[in-house]
Tab-separated table of C-alpha atoms in Angstrom:
chain	number	residue	atom	x	y	z
A	1	MET	CA	-11.611	-5.700	9.550
A	2	THR	CA	-11.404	-7.264	12.961
A	3	LYS	CA	-8.870	-9.841	14.105
A	4	GLY	CA	-10.284	-12.672	16.126
A	5	LYS	CA	-8.386	-15.296	18.083
A	6	GLU	CA	-4.798	-16.036	17.085
A	7	ILE	CA	-4.711	-19.334	15.188
A	8	LEU	CA	-1.049	-19.610	14.319
A	9	ARG	CA	2.235	-17.855	14.987
A	10	GLY	CA	5.518	-17.853	13.085
A	11	THR	CA	8.480	-15.742	12.051
A	12	VAL	CA	8.108	-12.432	10.251
A	13	GLY	CA	8.518	-13.144	6.541
A	14	ASN	CA	7.264	-9.768	5.360
A	15	ALA	CA	5.209	-7.133	7.158
A	16	GLY	CA	1.666	-6.291	6.103
A	17	VAL	CA	-1.882	-7.242	6.948
A	18	VAL	CA	-4.389	-8.830	4.609
A	19	VAL	CA	-7.698	-10.667	4.792
A	20	ALA	CA	-7.575	-13.692	2.492
A	21	THR	CA	-9.020	-17.137	1.847
A	22	VAL	CA	-6.807	-20.096	2.752
A	23	ARG	CA	-5.507	-22.213	-0.153
A	24	ILE	CA	-3.332	-25.135	0.896
A	25	VAL	CA	-0.991	-26.039	-1.958
A	26	GLY	CA	1.530	-28.866	-1.824
A	27	GLU	CA	5.193	-28.219	-2.565
A	28	ASN	CA	5.085	-29.741	-6.048
A	29	ASP	CA	1.431	-29.196	-7.012
A	30	VAL	CA	2.080	-26.933	-10.013
A	31	ALA	CA	-1.460	-27.410	-11.359
A	32	LYS	CA	-2.943	-25.994	-8.139
A	33	MET	CA	-0.288	-23.255	-7.962
A	34	ALA	CA	-1.419	-22.093	-11.386
A	35	THR	CA	-4.944	-21.496	-10.020
A	36	LEU	CA	-3.844	-19.245	-7.130
A	37	LYS	CA	-5.262	-15.726	-7.245
A	38	LYS	CA	-5.413	-12.413	-5.372
A	39	GLY	CA	-7.564	-12.704	-2.269
A	40	GLU	CA	-5.975	-16.031	-1.341
A	41	VAL	CA	-3.226	-16.890	1.118
A	42	TRP	CA	-0.877	-19.583	-0.150
A	43	VAL	CA	-0.287	-22.045	2.684
A	44	THR	CA	2.465	-24.581	2.061
A	45	THR	CA	5.017	-26.736	3.846
A	46	ARG	CA	7.933	-24.781	2.417
A	47	PHE	CA	8.667	-22.281	-0.328
A	48	ASP	CA	12.206	-22.828	-1.511
A	49	ASP	CA	12.065	-23.540	-5.248
A	50	PRO	CA	12.643	-20.540	-7.529
A	51	ALA	CA	10.602	-22.288	-10.219
A	52	TYR	CA	7.463	-21.402	-8.229
A	53	ASP	CA	8.229	-17.697	-7.682
A	54	GLU	CA	5.938	-16.578	-10.511
A	55	TYR	CA	2.882	-18.036	-8.751
A	56	LEU	CA	3.494	-15.956	-5.632
A	57	ASN	CA	2.587	-12.798	-7.558
A	58	HIS	CA	-0.954	-14.147	-7.949
A	59	THR	CA	-1.647	-14.414	-4.194
A	60	SER	CA	-2.273	-11.961	-1.354
A	61	ALA	CA	-0.142	-13.627	1.363
A	62	LEU	CA	2.186	-16.543	2.098
A	63	VAL	CA	2.237	-18.852	5.131
A	64	THR	CA	4.796	-21.666	5.386
A	65	ASN	CA	5.558	-24.401	7.894
A	66	ARG	CA	9.320	-24.000	7.391
A	67	GLY	CA	11.584	-21.029	6.829
A	68	GLY	CA	12.927	-17.943	8.526
A	69	THR	CA	13.361	-14.233	7.938
A	70	THR	CA	15.985	-14.797	5.253
A	71	SER	CA	14.347	-17.843	3.647
A	72	HIS	CA	13.491	-17.929	-0.035
A	73	GLY	CA	9.767	-17.572	0.741
A	74	ALA	CA	10.323	-14.503	2.934
A	75	THR	CA	12.566	-12.903	0.308
A	76	GLN	CA	10.107	-13.546	-2.510
A	77	ALA	CA	7.199	-12.232	-0.412
A	78	LYS	CA	9.138	-8.987	0.049
A	79	ILE	CA	9.705	-8.767	-3.712
A	80	ALA	CA	6.019	-9.493	-4.394
A	81	GLY	CA	4.990	-6.972	-1.710
A	82	ILE	CA	2.752	-9.380	0.178
A	83	PRO	CA	2.604	-10.282	3.898
A	84	ALA	CA	4.293	-13.525	4.887
A	85	VAL	CA	4.430	-15.599	8.052
A	86	VAL	CA	7.077	-18.311	7.782
A	87	GLY	CA	8.259	-21.114	10.043
A	88	THR	CA	4.829	-21.744	11.556
A	89	VAL	CA	5.599	-25.481	11.887
A	90	GLU	CA	1.947	-26.516	11.542
A	91	GLY	CA	0.290	-24.061	9.136
A	92	THR	CA	-0.789	-26.745	6.673
A	93	SER	CA	-2.426	-28.814	9.407
A	94	VAL	CA	-4.034	-26.027	11.467
A	95	LEU	CA	-5.424	-23.820	8.703
A	96	LYS	CA	-8.364	-25.138	6.707
A	97	GLU	CA	-8.898	-24.747	2.971
A	98	GLY	CA	-11.489	-22.082	2.177
A	99	HIS	CA	-11.457	-20.337	5.572
A	100	ILE	CA	-11.088	-16.578	5.583
A	101	VAL	CA	-8.265	-15.410	7.841
A	102	VAL	CA	-6.264	-12.306	8.711
A	103	VAL	CA	-2.565	-12.691	7.928
A	104	ASP	CA	-0.427	-10.193	9.850
A	105	GLY	CA	3.189	-10.418	8.738
A	106	LYS	CA	4.430	-8.422	11.738
A	107	ALA	CA	1.819	-8.969	14.431
A	108	GLY	CA	3.866	-8.152	17.502
A	109	GLN	CA	6.962	-8.560	19.604
A	110	ASP	CA	7.542	-11.321	22.122
A	111	PRO	CA	8.141	-9.606	25.499
A	112	ASP	CA	10.447	-12.392	26.690
A	113	THR	CA	12.726	-12.728	23.667
A	114	GLY	CA	12.251	-9.345	22.019
A	115	LYS	CA	11.764	-11.092	18.663
A	116	PHE	CA	9.073	-9.930	16.285
A	117	TYR	CA	6.549	-12.486	15.062
A	118	GLY	CA	3.920	-12.862	12.398
A	119	ALA	CA	0.552	-14.454	13.027
A	120	VAL	CA	-2.646	-15.691	11.440
A	121	TYR	CA	-5.958	-14.802	13.090
A	122	GLU	CA	-9.606	-15.711	12.734
A	123	TYR	CA	-11.403	-13.138	10.613
A	124	ILE	CA	-14.382	-11.402	12.193
A	125	PRO	CA	-16.247	-9.253	9.665
A	126	ASP	CA	-17.108	-5.801	10.893
A	127	GLN	CA	-20.795	-5.377	11.570
A	128	PRO	CA	-22.364	-3.557	8.638
A	129	PRO	CA	-24.254	-0.452	9.675
A	130	GLN	CA	-28.002	-0.683	9.532
A	131	THR	CA	-29.281	1.364	6.632
A	132	ALA	CA	-32.514	2.334	4.987
A	133	ALA	CA	-31.884	-0.530	2.557
A	134	GLN	CA	-33.180	-2.794	5.327
A	135	LEU	CA	-36.614	-1.205	5.042
A	136	THR	CA	-39.078	-2.893	2.731
A	137	MET	CA	-39.765	-1.199	-0.588
A	138	ALA	CA	-43.217	-0.132	0.654
A	139	GLU	CA	-41.684	1.383	3.822
A	140	ARG	CA	-39.049	3.261	1.798
A	141	LYS	CA	-41.718	4.663	-0.524
A	142	ALA	CA	-43.919	5.664	2.404
A	143	LEU	CA	-40.971	7.383	4.090
A	144	MET	CA	-40.036	9.226	0.897
A	145	TYR	CA	-43.630	10.431	0.376
A	146	ALA	CA	-43.867	11.432	4.037
A	147	LYS	CA	-40.676	13.509	3.740
A	148	ILE	CA	-42.078	15.209	0.651
A	149	ALA	CA	-45.295	15.891	2.530
A	150	ALA	CA	-43.281	17.263	5.480
A	151	SER	CA	-41.493	19.671	3.162
A	152	GLN	CA	-44.944	20.999	2.319
A	153	GLY	CA	-45.859	21.442	5.996
A	154	LYS	CA	-47.742	18.139	6.505
A	155	PRO	CA	-46.934	15.839	9.477
A	156	ILE	CA	-44.938	12.601	9.065
A	157	PRO	CA	-46.622	9.544	10.665
A	158	GLN	CA	-44.823	8.639	13.927
A	159	GLU	CA	-44.376	4.945	13.007
A	160	LEU	CA	-42.306	5.965	9.953
A	161	LEU	CA	-40.152	8.266	12.072
A	162	ASP	CA	-39.587	5.420	14.540
A	163	LYS	CA	-38.502	2.996	11.809
A	164	GLU	CA	-36.181	5.566	10.299
A	165	LYS	CA	-34.600	6.237	13.691
A	166	LYS	CA	-33.912	2.509	14.167
A	167	MET	CA	-32.025	2.482	10.875
A	168	GLU	CA	-29.582	5.253	11.935
């Protein structure tokens, strides 16, 4: 996982790092809360109603516009064991529904104030390694037969060796 540019900063609600899909859910939208699931970050204006605590267990992170380190949302995130960034002021307007982001509940420490902060970053997927799976089926078969032939003392065609080397 690679963090991209910082999108949003707030107060530490609960430490932890997770990659999740943004779901913006209004304060009283119980129907949408009921559809939250793991792999999603619940982004809301505020999280201060105990009636909604049960839905937090279905998500992977919490981001709120309002709140602080001792807010209800931060406390419930600690209980649920998920990262939380609270008090972002503009989380619901900056983050976009469906985007994949990195939520870092304790991203760093402000050098001027000494206060710790949480942040939300763009998600940059790690580059997958090139593998033999990127060879065509015919190339994989030819390479396999060539390796068998090589084990019997026969030469492997150079173009197959070159393609295999590119895949490493």
